XYZ file of C-alpha atoms in Angstrom:
350
model
C 70.274 30.315 131.118
C 70.596 29.934 134.897
C 72.492 27.002 136.288
C 70.503 24.256 137.929
C 70.453 23.966 141.758
C 73.237 21.993 143.426
C 70.975 19.075 144.213
C 73.069 15.975 143.902
C 76.310 16.172 145.906
C 77.659 12.663 145.645
C 80.004 10.850 147.983
C 81.040 7.721 146.195
C 83.738 5.209 147.075
C 85.840 2.782 145.099
C 83.728 0.488 143.105
C 82.554 -2.859 141.984
C 83.387 -5.083 139.076
C 80.624 -3.396 137.100
C 82.407 -0.053 137.234
C 86.128 -0.756 137.090
C 87.924 0.912 134.208
C 90.820 -0.632 132.372
C 91.446 -2.655 129.257
C 88.639 -3.518 126.887
C 86.092 -5.901 128.347
C 83.543 -5.843 125.529
C 81.335 -8.894 125.752
C 82.022 -9.472 129.445
C 79.037 -9.660 131.818
C 78.081 -6.386 133.466
C 75.558 -5.652 136.182
C 73.682 -2.469 137.037
C 72.699 -3.764 140.449
C 72.082 -1.246 143.135
C 73.971 1.466 144.935
C 76.209 -1.041 146.697
C 78.209 -0.819 143.458
C 80.187 2.393 143.801
C 81.784 4.713 141.293
C 85.402 4.355 140.120
C 88.247 5.732 142.229
C 88.708 9.469 141.959
C 85.449 9.898 140.054
C 83.076 11.030 142.803
C 79.342 11.115 142.341
C 79.223 14.711 141.181
C 76.515 17.328 141.477
C 74.156 15.765 138.995
C 72.143 18.868 138.320
C 68.708 19.362 139.748
C 65.206 19.360 138.404
C 62.091 19.000 140.497
C 62.734 17.913 144.058
C 66.498 18.297 144.364
C 66.646 17.520 148.093
C 64.313 15.513 150.246
C 63.668 12.812 152.770
C 63.554 9.040 152.756
C 59.776 9.236 152.595
C 59.809 11.559 149.610
C 62.192 9.329 147.703
C 60.144 6.233 148.474
C 56.906 7.903 147.403
C 58.306 8.891 144.017
C 60.456 5.856 143.277
C 59.652 2.578 141.583
C 62.208 -0.032 142.614
C 63.197 -2.628 139.988
C 60.257 -4.924 139.352
C 62.127 -7.757 137.596
C 62.663 -10.036 135.882
C 66.311 -9.118 135.753
C 67.986 -8.983 132.322
C 71.473 -10.251 131.561
C 73.786 -7.553 130.169
C 77.164 -7.742 128.504
C 79.573 -4.842 128.172
C 79.431 -2.889 124.918
C 81.654 0.058 125.830
C 83.310 1.765 128.787
C 83.354 5.547 129.051
C 86.099 7.671 130.591
C 84.666 7.694 134.122
C 84.604 3.895 134.181
C 80.858 3.454 133.799
C 79.633 0.856 131.352
C 77.303 0.758 128.383
C 75.636 -2.637 128.548
C 73.606 -4.468 125.921
C 70.915 -7.120 126.105
C 68.233 -8.636 123.899
C 64.672 -7.728 124.815
C 61.721 -9.925 123.926
C 58.849 -7.427 123.948
C 55.842 -9.048 125.583
C 53.379 -6.420 124.409
C 54.666 -5.816 120.893
C 55.907 -9.306 120.132
C 59.092 -7.748 118.710
C 62.579 -8.849 119.762
C 65.533 -6.501 119.485
C 68.654 -5.203 121.161
C 68.672 -2.527 123.841
C 71.783 -0.726 125.109
C 71.758 0.970 128.529
C 74.063 3.269 130.465
C 73.659 4.316 134.094
C 75.509 7.379 135.456
C 77.911 7.078 138.352
C 75.400 8.772 140.665
C 73.184 5.720 140.243
C 75.718 3.720 142.266
C 76.032 6.260 145.093
C 74.550 4.867 148.346
C 73.036 8.306 148.942
C 70.523 7.509 146.197
C 69.884 3.893 147.185
C 66.218 4.677 147.736
C 65.731 7.032 144.805
C 64.692 6.628 141.223
C 66.580 8.185 138.320
C 65.248 9.977 135.244
C 65.322 8.041 131.967
C 66.322 9.364 128.539
C 65.389 7.073 125.632
C 67.930 7.948 122.936
C 67.060 7.211 119.301
C 69.324 7.405 116.245
C 68.688 8.767 112.800
C 68.836 6.554 109.741
C 67.592 2.997 109.941
C 68.694 2.457 113.531
C 69.187 -1.243 112.820
C 70.898 -3.496 113.761
C 72.630 -0.950 116.025
C 71.726 2.295 117.747
C 74.665 4.637 117.139
C 74.286 6.346 120.522
C 75.746 3.191 122.094
C 79.199 4.090 120.765
C 81.688 6.319 122.545
C 82.585 8.438 119.513
C 79.596 10.791 119.855
C 80.305 11.162 123.603
C 76.648 11.268 124.634
C 77.170 9.398 127.896
C 80.475 11.056 128.811
C 78.891 14.437 128.072
C 75.904 13.744 130.316
C 78.356 12.662 133.015
C 80.245 15.946 132.624
C 77.104 18.090 132.377
C 75.680 16.522 135.535
C 78.903 17.480 137.345
C 78.498 21.046 136.073
C 74.831 21.317 137.054
C 73.627 21.505 133.442
C 71.900 18.129 133.319
C 70.213 15.556 135.446
C 72.102 12.248 135.698
C 69.936 10.376 133.227
C 69.837 6.643 132.693
C 70.302 6.492 128.894
C 68.375 3.734 127.103
C 69.141 3.018 123.441
C 66.796 0.540 121.722
C 66.943 -0.430 118.069
C 64.713 1.926 116.099
C 63.480 -0.349 113.299
C 63.145 -4.121 112.835
C 65.188 -4.136 109.624
C 67.232 -1.829 107.397
C 64.785 -1.823 104.492
C 62.011 0.443 105.774
C 61.284 3.168 108.288
C 58.438 2.140 110.584
C 57.937 5.614 112.112
C 58.031 4.116 115.626
C 54.411 3.132 115.084
C 52.068 0.171 115.017
C 51.518 0.061 111.265
C 48.863 -2.587 110.518
C 50.385 -5.894 109.484
C 53.895 -4.852 110.558
C 55.981 -5.241 113.734
C 54.442 -3.096 116.466
C 57.275 -0.614 116.845
C 55.098 1.956 118.604
C 54.227 -0.533 121.330
C 57.871 -1.639 121.479
C 59.090 1.926 122.000
C 56.468 3.246 124.416
C 55.554 0.121 126.405
C 58.069 -2.715 126.115
C 61.188 -0.553 126.420
C 59.907 1.408 129.461
C 58.704 -1.841 131.075
C 62.177 -3.291 130.571
C 63.787 -0.249 132.214
C 61.393 -0.454 135.155
C 62.222 -4.138 135.546
C 65.962 -3.478 135.852
C 66.482 0.025 137.279
C 65.267 2.389 139.974
C 62.980 4.752 138.107
C 60.263 7.268 138.900
C 56.609 6.393 139.044
C 55.442 9.575 137.336
C 56.035 10.879 133.822
C 58.323 13.521 135.361
C 61.114 10.952 135.103
C 60.682 9.970 131.431
C 61.925 11.653 128.250
C 63.136 10.953 124.711
C 65.909 12.363 122.594
C 66.643 11.602 118.976
C 68.043 12.680 115.631
C 66.130 12.960 112.358
C 63.870 9.883 112.067
C 64.590 9.077 115.719
C 63.585 12.627 116.640
C 60.274 12.054 114.875
C 59.637 8.941 116.960
C 60.488 10.721 120.210
C 58.388 13.759 119.313
C 55.422 11.663 118.289
C 55.667 9.418 121.340
C 55.624 12.322 123.805
C 52.693 14.022 122.068
C 50.742 10.781 121.811
C 51.422 9.680 125.392
C 51.780 12.798 127.562
C 50.616 10.694 130.497
C 53.803 8.593 130.230
C 56.486 10.962 128.909
C 57.159 14.589 129.717
C 59.878 15.845 127.382
C 61.844 15.274 124.198
C 64.964 16.684 122.584
C 64.053 16.482 118.890
C 67.065 17.231 116.684
C 66.647 17.900 112.969
C 63.321 16.096 113.200
C 61.041 14.703 110.579
C 57.657 16.261 111.324
C 55.170 14.019 109.519
C 54.857 10.211 109.318
C 56.153 9.297 105.868
C 56.891 5.568 105.906
C 55.833 3.908 102.633
C 54.283 1.207 104.815
C 51.400 3.544 105.697
C 49.873 3.026 102.238
C 46.240 2.055 102.687
C 46.230 3.012 106.371
C 45.413 6.722 106.359
C 43.491 6.653 109.653
C 46.317 4.992 111.553
C 48.843 7.302 109.894
C 46.914 10.378 111.045
C 46.864 9.003 114.595
C 50.685 9.122 114.561
C 51.086 12.593 113.056
C 52.859 15.039 115.425
C 51.037 18.030 113.946
C 47.622 16.507 114.575
C 48.670 15.259 117.998
C 50.053 18.678 118.981
C 46.918 20.427 117.760
C 44.702 18.137 119.842
C 46.854 18.446 122.956
C 47.222 22.203 122.508
C 43.435 22.599 122.600
C 43.426 21.411 126.220
C 44.238 23.648 129.188
C 47.795 23.637 130.445
C 48.440 21.695 133.617
C 51.108 19.812 135.552
C 49.650 16.475 134.527
C 49.769 17.136 130.781
C 52.334 19.848 129.956
C 55.006 18.522 127.594
C 58.361 20.114 126.821
C 59.544 19.876 123.225
C 63.187 20.937 122.920
C 63.811 21.270 119.180
C 67.329 21.515 117.783
C 68.563 22.357 114.301
C 71.844 23.389 112.760
C 71.862 26.660 110.854
C 73.116 24.798 107.761
C 70.251 22.302 107.608
C 66.785 22.521 106.097
C 64.971 21.485 109.280
C 64.968 25.046 110.647
C 62.053 26.156 108.485
C 59.726 23.263 109.338
C 60.603 23.405 113.031
C 59.858 27.121 113.150
C 56.505 26.464 111.476
C 55.654 23.763 114.000
C 56.561 26.005 116.932
C 54.518 28.872 115.476
C 51.420 26.766 114.882
C 51.339 24.398 117.848
C 52.932 26.064 120.903
C 49.686 26.354 122.803
C 48.234 25.174 126.102
C 50.211 22.196 127.390
C 52.607 22.208 124.410
C 55.759 24.050 125.519
C 58.495 24.479 122.937
C 62.050 25.716 122.625
C 64.419 25.897 119.650
C 68.187 25.550 119.993
C 69.806 26.888 116.826
C 73.289 25.440 116.465
C 75.600 27.870 114.667
C 77.140 26.321 111.547
C 75.569 23.022 112.547
C 74.632 20.373 110.026
C 72.261 17.403 109.994
C 74.355 15.046 112.113
C 74.578 13.643 115.616
C 77.767 15.485 116.584
C 76.014 18.789 115.910
C 73.136 17.762 118.119
C 75.303 16.817 121.113
C 76.726 20.342 120.927
C 73.196 21.753 120.928
C 72.342 19.712 123.989
C 75.302 21.241 125.816
C 74.355 24.732 124.679
C 70.961 24.591 126.372
C 68.595 21.780 125.414
C 69.608 19.277 128.091
C 69.394 21.938 130.790
C 65.935 23.055 129.684
C 64.350 19.621 129.884
C 66.256 18.850 133.112
C 64.668 21.857 134.779
C 61.221 20.386 134.121
C 61.981 16.813 135.152
C 62.416 14.904 138.392
C 65.879 14.824 139.941
C 67.084 11.924 142.093
C 66.236 12.464 145.753
C 69.086 11.909 148.260
C 68.192 9.950 151.344
C 69.766 9.579 154.754
């Protein structure tokens, strides 16, 4: 695959308290305020990759960007990655869902470059497999999701995404399929409304769906896949790794109509019947290891539903198994670059 354009040449100086590396500061306050906070010494802003609109003017950036709307959340440090950037955590009280849960966030070093002071950044909502409660395993440093995105953006393989990691379920007893199951916590509203609203309140984002995507593993991949297909007006892409394809929570019992409304196959069929177009095309980057059973069902989905606005790609990961480490490798091998090419890049300003 071709490399992305060299769109984001960063020139970043020594930084703020929010970005200083050193000994562990877990639990200490951290801020993601503005580009006046610079990147760590010796860790320049990097290329950042390039999707749509790699270079532009102040007016272009302003037209595409939504500046933080507030209210401002209070974050504490969860982890620090090798380039000195922080993974912060806060508790979100979802106004629309009524659900309260933790959200972890990481912003790339380019976010703090004054060159992008007037520009939004693309958002990647990262969802775990398993119960995804009380933690989201992407907030750790062992899987190297954030450090990899930092590296890939330097290499021109990825956009410099803001990575947002909400809890997936309200407890560890059931899977809620990222949906509003009647009589249960409204996890669909939490994931597709409250979490994006929270990001818009605290970060420079893009007004259009070109700046919004999901990624996830297994049950988290299902939620990301379903959310993009159900709300193509809000989200443009997903990296769905070893995904579940159908809603199978036991909590759907007695709610067949609502269950069908959250079925990726039915959603893809309905969307695929419409004509393709810039305002509705979605990009589904499937991933599966060659040693896992997901390959068959993903191939069937791609065969049956890659029509009209539904654009698909499969990254087969040689000798890969059903685990997050496998999927980060798949992202590097092509998935992150593919969705980046179809999404909005930060726009440098004078």
